[in-house]
Coordinates of C-alpha atoms in Angstrom, one line a residue:
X1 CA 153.5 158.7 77.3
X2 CA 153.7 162.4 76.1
X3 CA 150.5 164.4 75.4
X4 CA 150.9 166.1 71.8
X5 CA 151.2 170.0 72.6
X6 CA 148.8 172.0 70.6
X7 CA 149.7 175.3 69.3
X8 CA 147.2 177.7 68.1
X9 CA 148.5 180.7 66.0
X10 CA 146.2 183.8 67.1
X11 CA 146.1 185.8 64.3
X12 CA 143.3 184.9 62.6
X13 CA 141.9 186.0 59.1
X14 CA 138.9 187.6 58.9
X15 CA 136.5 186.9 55.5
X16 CA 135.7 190.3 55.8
X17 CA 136.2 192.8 52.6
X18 CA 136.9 196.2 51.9
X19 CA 133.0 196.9 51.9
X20 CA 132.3 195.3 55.3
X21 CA 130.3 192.1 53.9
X22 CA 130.9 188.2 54.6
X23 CA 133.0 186.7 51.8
X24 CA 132.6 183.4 50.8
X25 CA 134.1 180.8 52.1
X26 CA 136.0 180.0 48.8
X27 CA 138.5 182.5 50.4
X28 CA 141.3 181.1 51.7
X29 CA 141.7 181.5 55.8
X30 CA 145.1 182.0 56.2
X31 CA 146.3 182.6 59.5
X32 CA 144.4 180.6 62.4
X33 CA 146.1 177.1 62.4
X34 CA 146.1 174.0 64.8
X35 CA 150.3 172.3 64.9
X36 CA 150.3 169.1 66.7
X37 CA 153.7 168.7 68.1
X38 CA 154.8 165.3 69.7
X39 CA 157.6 166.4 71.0
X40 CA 158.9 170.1 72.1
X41 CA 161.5 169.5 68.9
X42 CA 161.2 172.0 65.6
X43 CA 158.9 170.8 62.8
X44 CA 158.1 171.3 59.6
X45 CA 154.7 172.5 60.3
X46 CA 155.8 174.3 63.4
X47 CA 158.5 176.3 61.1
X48 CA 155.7 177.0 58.6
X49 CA 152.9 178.0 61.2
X50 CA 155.3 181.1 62.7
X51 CA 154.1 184.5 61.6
X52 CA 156.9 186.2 59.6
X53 CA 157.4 190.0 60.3
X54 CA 159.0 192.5 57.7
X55 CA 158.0 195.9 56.9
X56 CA 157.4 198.2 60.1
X57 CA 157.3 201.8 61.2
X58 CA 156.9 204.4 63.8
X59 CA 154.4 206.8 64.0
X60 CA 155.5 210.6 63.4
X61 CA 155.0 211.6 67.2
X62 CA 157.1 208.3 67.8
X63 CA 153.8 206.4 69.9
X64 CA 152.7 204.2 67.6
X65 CA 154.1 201.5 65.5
X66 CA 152.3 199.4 62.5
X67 CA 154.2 196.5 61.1
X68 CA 152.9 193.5 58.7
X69 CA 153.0 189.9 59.5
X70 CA 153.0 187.2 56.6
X71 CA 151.3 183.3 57.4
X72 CA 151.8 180.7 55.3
X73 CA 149.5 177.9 54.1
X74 CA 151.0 175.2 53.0
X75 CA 148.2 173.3 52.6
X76 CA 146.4 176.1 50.1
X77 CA 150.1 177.0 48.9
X78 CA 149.1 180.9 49.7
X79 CA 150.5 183.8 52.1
X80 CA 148.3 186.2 53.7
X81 CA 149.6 189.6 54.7
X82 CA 148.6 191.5 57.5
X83 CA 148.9 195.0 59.3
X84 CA 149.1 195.4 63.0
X85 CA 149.4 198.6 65.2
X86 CA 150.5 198.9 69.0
X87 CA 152.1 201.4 71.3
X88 CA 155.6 202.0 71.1
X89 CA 156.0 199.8 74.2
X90 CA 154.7 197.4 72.7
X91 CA 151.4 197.3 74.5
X92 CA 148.1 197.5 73.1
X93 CA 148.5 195.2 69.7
X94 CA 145.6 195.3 67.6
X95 CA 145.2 193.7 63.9
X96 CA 144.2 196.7 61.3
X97 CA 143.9 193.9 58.5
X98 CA 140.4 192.4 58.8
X99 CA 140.3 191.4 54.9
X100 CA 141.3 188.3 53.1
X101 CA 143.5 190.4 50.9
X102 CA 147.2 191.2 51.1
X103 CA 147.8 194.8 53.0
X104 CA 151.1 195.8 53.1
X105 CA 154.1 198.9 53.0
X106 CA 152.7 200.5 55.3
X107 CA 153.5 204.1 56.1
X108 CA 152.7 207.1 58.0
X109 CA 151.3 210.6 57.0
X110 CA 152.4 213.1 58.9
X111 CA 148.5 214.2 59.9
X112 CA 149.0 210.6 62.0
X113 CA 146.9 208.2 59.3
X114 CA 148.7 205.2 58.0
X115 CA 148.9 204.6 54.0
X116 CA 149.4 201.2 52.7
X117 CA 149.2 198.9 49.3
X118 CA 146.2 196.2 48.9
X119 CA 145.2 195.2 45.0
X120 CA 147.8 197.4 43.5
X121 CA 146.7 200.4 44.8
X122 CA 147.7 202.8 48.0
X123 CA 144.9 202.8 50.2
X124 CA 144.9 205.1 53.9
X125 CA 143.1 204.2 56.8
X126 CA 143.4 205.8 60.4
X127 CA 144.8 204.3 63.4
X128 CA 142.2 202.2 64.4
X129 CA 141.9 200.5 61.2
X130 CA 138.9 202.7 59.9
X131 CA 138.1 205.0 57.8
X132 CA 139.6 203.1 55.1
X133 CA 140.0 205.4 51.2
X134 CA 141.6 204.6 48.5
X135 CA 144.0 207.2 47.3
X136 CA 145.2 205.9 43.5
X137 CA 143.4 204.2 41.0
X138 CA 145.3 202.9 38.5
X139 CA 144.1 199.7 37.4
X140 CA 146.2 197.7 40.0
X141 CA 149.3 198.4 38.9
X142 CA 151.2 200.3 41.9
X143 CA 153.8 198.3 43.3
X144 CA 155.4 200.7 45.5
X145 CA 155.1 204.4 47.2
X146 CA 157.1 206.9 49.0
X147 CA 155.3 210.1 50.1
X148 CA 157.2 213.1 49.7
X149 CA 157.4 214.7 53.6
X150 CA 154.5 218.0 53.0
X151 CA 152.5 215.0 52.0
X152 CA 152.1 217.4 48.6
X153 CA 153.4 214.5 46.1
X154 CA 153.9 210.9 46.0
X155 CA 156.1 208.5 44.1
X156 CA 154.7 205.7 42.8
X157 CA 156.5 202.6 41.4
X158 CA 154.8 201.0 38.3
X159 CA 156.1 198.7 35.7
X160 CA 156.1 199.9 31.7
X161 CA 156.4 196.8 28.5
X162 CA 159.7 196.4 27.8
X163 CA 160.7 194.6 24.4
X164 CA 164.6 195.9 23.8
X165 CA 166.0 192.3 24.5
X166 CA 163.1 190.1 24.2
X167 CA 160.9 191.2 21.6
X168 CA 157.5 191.9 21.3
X169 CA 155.7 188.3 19.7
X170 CA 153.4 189.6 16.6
X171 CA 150.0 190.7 17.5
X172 CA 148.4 187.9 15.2
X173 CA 150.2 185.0 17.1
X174 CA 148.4 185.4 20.4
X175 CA 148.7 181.7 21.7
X176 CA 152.6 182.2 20.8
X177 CA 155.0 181.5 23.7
X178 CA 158.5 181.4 22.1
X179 CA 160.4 184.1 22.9
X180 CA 163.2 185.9 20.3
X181 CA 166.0 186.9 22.5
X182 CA 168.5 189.9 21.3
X183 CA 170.9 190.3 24.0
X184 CA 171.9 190.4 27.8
X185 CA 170.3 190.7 30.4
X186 CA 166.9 188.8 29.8
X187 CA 166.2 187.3 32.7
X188 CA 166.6 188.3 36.5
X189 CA 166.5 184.9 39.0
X190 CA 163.1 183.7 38.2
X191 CA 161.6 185.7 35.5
X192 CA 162.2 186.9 32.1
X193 CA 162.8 190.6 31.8
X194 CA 159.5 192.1 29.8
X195 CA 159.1 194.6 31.8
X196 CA 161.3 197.2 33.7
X197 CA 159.9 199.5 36.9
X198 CA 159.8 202.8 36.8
X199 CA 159.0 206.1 39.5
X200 CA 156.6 208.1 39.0
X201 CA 155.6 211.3 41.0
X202 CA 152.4 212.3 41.3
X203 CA 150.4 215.1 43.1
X204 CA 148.3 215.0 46.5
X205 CA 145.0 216.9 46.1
X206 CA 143.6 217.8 49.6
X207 CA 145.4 215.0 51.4
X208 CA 142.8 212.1 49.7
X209 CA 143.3 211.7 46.1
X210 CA 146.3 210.7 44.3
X211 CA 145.9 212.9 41.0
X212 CA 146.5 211.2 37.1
X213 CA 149.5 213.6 36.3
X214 CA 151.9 210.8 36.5
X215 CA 155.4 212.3 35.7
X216 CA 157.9 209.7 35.1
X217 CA 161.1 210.3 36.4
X218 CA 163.1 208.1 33.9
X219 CA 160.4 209.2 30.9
X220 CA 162.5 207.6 27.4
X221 CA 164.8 206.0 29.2
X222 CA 165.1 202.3 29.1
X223 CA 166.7 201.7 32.6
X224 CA 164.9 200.2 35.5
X225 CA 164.3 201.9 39.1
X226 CA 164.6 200.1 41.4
X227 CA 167.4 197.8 40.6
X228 CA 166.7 194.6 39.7
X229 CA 166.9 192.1 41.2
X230 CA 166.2 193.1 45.0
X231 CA 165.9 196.4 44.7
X232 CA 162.8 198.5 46.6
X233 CA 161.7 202.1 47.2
X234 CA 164.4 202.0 49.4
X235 CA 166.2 202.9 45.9
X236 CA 164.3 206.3 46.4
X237 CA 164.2 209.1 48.7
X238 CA 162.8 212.5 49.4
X239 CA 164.4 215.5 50.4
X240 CA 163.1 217.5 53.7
X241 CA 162.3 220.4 51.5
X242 CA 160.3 217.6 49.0
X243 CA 162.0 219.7 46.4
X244 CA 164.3 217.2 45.2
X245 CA 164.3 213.0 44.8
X246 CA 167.3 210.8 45.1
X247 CA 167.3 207.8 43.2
X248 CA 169.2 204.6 42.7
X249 CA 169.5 203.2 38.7
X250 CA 172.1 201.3 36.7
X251 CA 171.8 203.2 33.1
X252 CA 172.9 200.8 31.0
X253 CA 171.4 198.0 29.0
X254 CA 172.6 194.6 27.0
X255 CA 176.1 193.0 27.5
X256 CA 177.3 196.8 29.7
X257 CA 174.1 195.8 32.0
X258 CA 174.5 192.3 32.9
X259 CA 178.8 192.7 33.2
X260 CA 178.7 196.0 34.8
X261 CA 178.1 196.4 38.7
X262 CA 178.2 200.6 38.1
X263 CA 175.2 201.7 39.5
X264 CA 174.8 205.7 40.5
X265 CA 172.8 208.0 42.7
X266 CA 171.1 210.7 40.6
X267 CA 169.4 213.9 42.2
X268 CA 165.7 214.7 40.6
X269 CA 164.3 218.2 40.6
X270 CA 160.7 217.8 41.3
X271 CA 159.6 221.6 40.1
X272 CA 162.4 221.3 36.7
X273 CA 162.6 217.9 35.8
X274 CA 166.0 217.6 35.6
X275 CA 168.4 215.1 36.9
X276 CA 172.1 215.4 37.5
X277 CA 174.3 212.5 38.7
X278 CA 176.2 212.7 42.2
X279 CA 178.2 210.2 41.3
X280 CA 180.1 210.5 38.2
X281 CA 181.8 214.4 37.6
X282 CA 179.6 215.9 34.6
X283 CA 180.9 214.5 30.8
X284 CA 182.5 211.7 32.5
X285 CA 183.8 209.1 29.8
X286 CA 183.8 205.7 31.1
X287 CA 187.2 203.7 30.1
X288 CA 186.8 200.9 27.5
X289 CA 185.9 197.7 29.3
X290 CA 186.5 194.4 27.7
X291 CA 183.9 192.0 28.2
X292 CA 186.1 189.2 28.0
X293 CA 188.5 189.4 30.3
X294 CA 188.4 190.2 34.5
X295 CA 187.9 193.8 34.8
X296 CA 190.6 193.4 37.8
X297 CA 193.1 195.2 35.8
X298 CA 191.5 197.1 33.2
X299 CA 191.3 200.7 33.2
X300 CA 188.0 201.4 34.5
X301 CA 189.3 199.9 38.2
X302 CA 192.6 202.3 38.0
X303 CA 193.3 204.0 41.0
X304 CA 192.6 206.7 39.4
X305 CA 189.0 206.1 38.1
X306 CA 187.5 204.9 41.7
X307 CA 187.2 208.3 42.8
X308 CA 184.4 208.4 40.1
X309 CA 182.2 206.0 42.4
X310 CA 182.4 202.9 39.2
X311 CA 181.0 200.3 41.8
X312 CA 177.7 199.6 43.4
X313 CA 176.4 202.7 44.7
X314 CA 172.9 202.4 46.1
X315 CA 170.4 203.2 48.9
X316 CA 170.1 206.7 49.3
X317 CA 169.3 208.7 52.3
X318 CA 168.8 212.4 52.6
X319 CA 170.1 214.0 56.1
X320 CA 167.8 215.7 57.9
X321 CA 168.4 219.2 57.0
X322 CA 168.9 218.6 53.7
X323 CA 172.5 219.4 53.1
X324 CA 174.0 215.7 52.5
X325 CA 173.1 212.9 50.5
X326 CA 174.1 209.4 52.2
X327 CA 174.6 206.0 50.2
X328 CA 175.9 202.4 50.3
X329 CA 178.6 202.0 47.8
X330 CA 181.1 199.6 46.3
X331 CA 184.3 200.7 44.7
X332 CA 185.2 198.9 41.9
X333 CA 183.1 197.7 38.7
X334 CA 182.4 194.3 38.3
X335 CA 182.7 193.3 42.1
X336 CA 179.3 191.7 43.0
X337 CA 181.0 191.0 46.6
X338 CA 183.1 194.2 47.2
X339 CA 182.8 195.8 50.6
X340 CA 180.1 197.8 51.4
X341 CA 181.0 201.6 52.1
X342 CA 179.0 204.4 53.7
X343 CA 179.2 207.1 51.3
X344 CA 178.0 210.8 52.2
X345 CA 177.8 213.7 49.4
X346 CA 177.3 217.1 50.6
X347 CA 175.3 219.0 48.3
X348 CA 176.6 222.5 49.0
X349 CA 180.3 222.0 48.2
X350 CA 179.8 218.4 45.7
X351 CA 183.1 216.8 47.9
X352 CA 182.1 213.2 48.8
X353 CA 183.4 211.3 51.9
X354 CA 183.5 207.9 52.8
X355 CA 182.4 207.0 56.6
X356 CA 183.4 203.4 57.7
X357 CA 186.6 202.9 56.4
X358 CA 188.1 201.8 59.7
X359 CA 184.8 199.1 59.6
X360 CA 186.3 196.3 57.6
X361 CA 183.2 195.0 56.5
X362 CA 179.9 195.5 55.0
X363 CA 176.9 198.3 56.0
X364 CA 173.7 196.6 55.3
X365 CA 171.8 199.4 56.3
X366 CA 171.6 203.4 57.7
X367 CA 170.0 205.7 59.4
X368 CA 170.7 209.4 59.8
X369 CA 170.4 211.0 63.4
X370 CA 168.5 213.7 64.2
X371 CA 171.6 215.9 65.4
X372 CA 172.3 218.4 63.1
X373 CA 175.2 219.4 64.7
X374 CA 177.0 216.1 64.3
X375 CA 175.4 214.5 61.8
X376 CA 175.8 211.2 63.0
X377 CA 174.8 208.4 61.5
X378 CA 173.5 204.9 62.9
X379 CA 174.5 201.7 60.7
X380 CA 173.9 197.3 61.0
X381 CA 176.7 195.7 59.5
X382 CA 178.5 192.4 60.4
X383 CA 181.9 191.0 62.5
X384 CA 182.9 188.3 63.8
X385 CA 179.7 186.6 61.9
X386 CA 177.1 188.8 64.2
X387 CA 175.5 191.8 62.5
X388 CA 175.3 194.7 65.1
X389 CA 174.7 198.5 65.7
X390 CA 177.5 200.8 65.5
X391 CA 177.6 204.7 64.9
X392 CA 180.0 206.6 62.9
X393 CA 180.7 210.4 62.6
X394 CA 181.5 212.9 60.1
X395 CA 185.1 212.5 60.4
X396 CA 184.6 208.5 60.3
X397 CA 184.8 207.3 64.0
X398 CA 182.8 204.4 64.4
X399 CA 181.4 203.2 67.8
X400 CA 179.6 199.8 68.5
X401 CA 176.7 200.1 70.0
X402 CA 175.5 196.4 70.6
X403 CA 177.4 193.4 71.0
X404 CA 174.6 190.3 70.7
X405 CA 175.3 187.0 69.0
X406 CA 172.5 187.6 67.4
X407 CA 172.1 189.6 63.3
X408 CA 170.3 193.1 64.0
X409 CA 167.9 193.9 60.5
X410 CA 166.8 197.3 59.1
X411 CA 166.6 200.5 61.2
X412 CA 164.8 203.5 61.5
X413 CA 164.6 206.8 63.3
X414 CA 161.7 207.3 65.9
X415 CA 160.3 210.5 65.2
X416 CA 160.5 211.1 69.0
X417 CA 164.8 211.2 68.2
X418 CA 165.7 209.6 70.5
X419 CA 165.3 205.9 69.6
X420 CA 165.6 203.3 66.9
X421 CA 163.1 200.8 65.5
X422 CA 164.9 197.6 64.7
X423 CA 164.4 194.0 63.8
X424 CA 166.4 190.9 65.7
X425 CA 167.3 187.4 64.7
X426 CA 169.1 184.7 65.5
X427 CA 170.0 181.0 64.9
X428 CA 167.2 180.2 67.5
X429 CA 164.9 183.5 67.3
X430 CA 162.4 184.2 64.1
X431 CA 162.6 188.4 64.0
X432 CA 160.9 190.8 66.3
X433 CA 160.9 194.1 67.0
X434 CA 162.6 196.3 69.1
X435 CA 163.3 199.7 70.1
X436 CA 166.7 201.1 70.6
X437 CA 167.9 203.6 72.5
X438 CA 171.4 204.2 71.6
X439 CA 174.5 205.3 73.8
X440 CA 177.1 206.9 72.0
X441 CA 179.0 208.2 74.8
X442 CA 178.7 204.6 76.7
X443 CA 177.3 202.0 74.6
X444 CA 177.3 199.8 77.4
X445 CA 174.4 201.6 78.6
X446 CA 172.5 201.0 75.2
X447 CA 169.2 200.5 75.9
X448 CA 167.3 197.4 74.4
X449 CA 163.3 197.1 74.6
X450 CA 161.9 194.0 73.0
X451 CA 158.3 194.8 71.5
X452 CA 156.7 191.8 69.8
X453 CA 156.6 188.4 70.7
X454 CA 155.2 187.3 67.2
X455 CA 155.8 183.4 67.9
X456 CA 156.2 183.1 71.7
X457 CA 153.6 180.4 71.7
X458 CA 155.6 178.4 69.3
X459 CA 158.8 178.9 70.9
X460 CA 157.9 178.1 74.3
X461 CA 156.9 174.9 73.6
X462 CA 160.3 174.3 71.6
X463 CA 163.6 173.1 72.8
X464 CA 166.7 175.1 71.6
X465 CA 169.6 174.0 69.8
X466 CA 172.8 175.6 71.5
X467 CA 175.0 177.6 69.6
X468 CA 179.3 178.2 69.9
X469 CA 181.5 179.9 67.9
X470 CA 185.0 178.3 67.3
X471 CA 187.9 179.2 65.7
X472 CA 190.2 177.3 63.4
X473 CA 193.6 177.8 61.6
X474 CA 193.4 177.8 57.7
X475 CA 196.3 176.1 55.9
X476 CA 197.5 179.9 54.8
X477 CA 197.9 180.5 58.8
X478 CA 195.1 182.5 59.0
X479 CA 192.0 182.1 61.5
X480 CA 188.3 181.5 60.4
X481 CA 185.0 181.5 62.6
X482 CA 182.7 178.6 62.7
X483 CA 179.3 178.0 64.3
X484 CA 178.7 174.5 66.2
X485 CA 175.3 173.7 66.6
X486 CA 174.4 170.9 68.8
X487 CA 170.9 169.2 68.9
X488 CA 168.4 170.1 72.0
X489 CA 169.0 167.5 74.4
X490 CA 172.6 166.9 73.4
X491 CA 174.2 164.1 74.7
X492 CA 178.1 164.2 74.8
X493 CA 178.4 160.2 75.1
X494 CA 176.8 159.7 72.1
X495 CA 177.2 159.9 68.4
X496 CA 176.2 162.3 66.5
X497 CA 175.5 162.5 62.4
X498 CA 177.0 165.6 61.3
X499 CA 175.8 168.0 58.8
X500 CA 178.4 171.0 57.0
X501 CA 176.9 173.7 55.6
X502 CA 178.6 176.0 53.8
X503 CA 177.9 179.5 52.5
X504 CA 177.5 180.4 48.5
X505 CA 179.1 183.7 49.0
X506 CA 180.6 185.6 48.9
X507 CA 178.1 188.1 49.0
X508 CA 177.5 187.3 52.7
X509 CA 179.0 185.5 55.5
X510 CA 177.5 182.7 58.0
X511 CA 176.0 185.6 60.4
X512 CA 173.3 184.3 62.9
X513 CA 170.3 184.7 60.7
X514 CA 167.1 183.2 60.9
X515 CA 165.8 181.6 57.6
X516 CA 162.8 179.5 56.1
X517 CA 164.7 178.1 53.5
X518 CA 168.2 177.0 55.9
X519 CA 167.0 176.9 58.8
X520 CA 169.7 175.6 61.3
X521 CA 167.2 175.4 64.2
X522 CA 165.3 173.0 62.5
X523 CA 168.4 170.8 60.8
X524 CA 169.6 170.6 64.8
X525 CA 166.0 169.4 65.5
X526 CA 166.2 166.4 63.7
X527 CA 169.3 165.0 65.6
X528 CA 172.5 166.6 63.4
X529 CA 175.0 168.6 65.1

């Protein structure tokens, strides 16, 4: 007879508020839970009890590292966000969160304390978790922040009414919950579009106060930054100089909005207000599209009008001596699923160049290097259904710099230069974090330093699934990559029930993620190759 094996997730939630008192115990204590397993096979509960890492970053001396860690209830139907420091080693972990609220987004000041959002607002605290101030006060309604790198001026993202396609119900029908709808786009996924987010850039005053002279960068305009649907203050970004902001935004509404894929990176000045747009050459006239037929062949996709960037354009990233402007972009209109370029705009002479296109696939995701001289740039991006590190430089030679069966997530620059902060995952592996250090000469010698272990007391108590890729010949003659995943404990004399899953795309391919939602681990678990 097995003995159930008990695992205990460590991170528990304090009751403990901003002020220091006791809450009561009507607050839920996500966090600290007990999973039974019978077996060492994935469950349910074991998949829901596995703290789930996203946002992360380095400190600016490159020592330190905060990150946030969500737990799930499933039981009170509630998440519970956390912060957590250590050394960049990895040593040292310590939770900064001791609060039954939600802290999140958080990000250093370059004096070495960490800012963060809890209740709508940006809060800082020092490294040890104390110390705690709160830095806006606007009625709970930031949802995102960028400070600019003098630590002078911050943007904040806020969302403003909006009532150009659903209308505003009459004030004397309060209880009313029809809705008059006017035109496209109303409704993003799982919500109806009421309001739209905007940035706003506001000053510093003495490095504790967030001052109420809000300046909206889109002020009259009825366009949404960031983009809807997925869009974050990655959308956003300062210059080195904080002089200038680029931003991400789709300016068009109705029918053009929800047909149109033509988004564009515009340049903000801070001091003048004004705004140009790198993308598009100034009094550009966009080509009449016809909303009722493929914009395949129609004018706006010529040959001759993609040089005007009429595709996705997104993401940017100023270099670090300000001369370039760095985005992910999409060539034509109307593509949803068109590859994914590295675009780079130097600022001095306006002439734009495109990085990767000897990569024929997507970049999910860049960094910029701190070598000046090269200006090099470290991207993710996925072959051969693995999502990996590669380098590219000015003149667009690319260089892998991993080779893992495993998908590599967002990555940033350590402030010490020399390495990169990254997130792994894999069919078998939730996401960590690691650190980096990259070998463009010989990326053999990459160097690869595991730094969390979030769910090591899960996974050490669980079988794994094994994992093959396979190739097969497509009735065109061509060749396509498949993943067989065989149950732990797989027996090749028996039978097997199998399960086919099959990706929605084409936005993405089958690439060895790790998800809540399919998780393959757990389909394997239960006996299906």
């Amino acid at each position: 007879m097995k003995m159930k094996r008990i695992v205990t997730i460590l991170a528990a939630t304090l009751l403990i508020g901003a002020g220091g008192s006791i809450k009561a115990q009507e607050e839920v204590n996500i966090g600290k839970q007990n999973i039974a397993l019978s077996s060492d096979l994935m469950t349910p509960e074991a998949l829901w009890a596995m703290g789930r890492i996203s946002g992360y970053a380095a400190s600016p001396d490159g020592q330190k590292i905060v990150y946030q860690v969500g737990y799930y209830s499933v039981k009170h139907n509630k998440s519970h966000q956390v912060l957590y420091i250590m050394n960049a080693d990895g040593t040292g972990q310590k939770k900064l969160t001791t609060g039954s609220k939600n802290e999140t987004d958080a990000a250093w000041l370059a004096d070495g304390r960490i800012a963060f959002l809890t209740g709508g607002e940006v809060w800082t605290m020092n490294a040890e978790g104390g110390d705690r101030q709160q830095l806006s006060k606007t009625d709970g309604e930031v949802e995102g922040f960028k400070f600019s790198p003098d630590g002078k001026k911050v943007i904040l993202i806020k969302s403003i009414p909006y009532n150009d396609i659903i209308k505003k119900n009459p004030d004397d029908l309060p209880k009313a919950t029809g809705r008059l709808v006017t035109d496209l786009m109303y409704r993003h996924w799982d919500h109806y579009v009421e309001s739209i987010q905007h940035p706003f850039v506001c000053s510093v005053g003495n490095g504790s106060a967030i001052a109420n002279d809000a300046s909206d960068i889109l002020q009259s305009e009825p366009f949404e930054c960031p983009m809807e649907p997925f869009g974050g203050i990655e959308q956003l970004d300062w210059s080195a100089d904080s002089k200038l902001i680029a931003y991400t935004c789709r300016k068009r509404t109705g029918l053009e909005y929800s047909i149109s894929t033509d988004s564009d990176i515009f340049l903000y000045d801070v001091e003048s207000g004004t705004t140009r747009n790198l993308c598009k050459p100034e009094g550009y006239a966009e080509p009449k599209i016809n909303p009722t037929k493929t914009m395949k062949y129609q004018a706006v996709n010529a040959p001759e009008n993609l040089k005007n960037n009429v595709g996705y354009d997104q993401n940017p990233k100023f270099s670090p001596d300000g001369r370039y402007v760095a985005w992910l972009s999409m060539e034509r209109n109307g593509y949803e699923a068109d590859r994914q370029r590295l675009c780079c705009y130097d600022l001095q002479t306006g002439e734009k160049s495109y990085l990767t296109e000897s990569f024929d696939s997507n970049v999910d995701d860049f960094c910029w290097s701190d070598n000046q001289k090269d200006a090099l740039l470290y991207y993710i991006g996925v072959w051969h259904a693995t999502e990996n590190l590669y380098a590219v430089t000015p003149k667009g030679e690319v260089r892998q710099l991993t080779n893992d069966c495993a998908d590599w997530g967002s990555l940033q620059l350590m402030n010490n230069g020399r390495q990169l902060l990254m997130e792994r995952h894999s069919y078998t592996e939730p996401a960590d974090l690691y650190v980096v250090t990259p070998n463009t000469k010989k990326p053999e010698k990459t160097a690869i330093q595991q730094v969390t272990q979030e769910n090591k007391q899960i996974l050490d108590r669980l079988a794994k699934p094994s994992v093959e890729s396979r190739w097969v010949k497509t009735t065109d003659g061509g060749q396509m990559l498949y993943w067989i995943i065989q149950p732990p404990h797989f027996d090749p004399s028996k039978k097997y029930p199998t399960l086919l899953f099959c990706e929605g795309g084409p936005q993405s391919p089958v690439s060895q993620f790790w998800s809540y939602r399919w998780n393959f681990m757990i389909m394997a678990s239960q006996g299906y190759v």
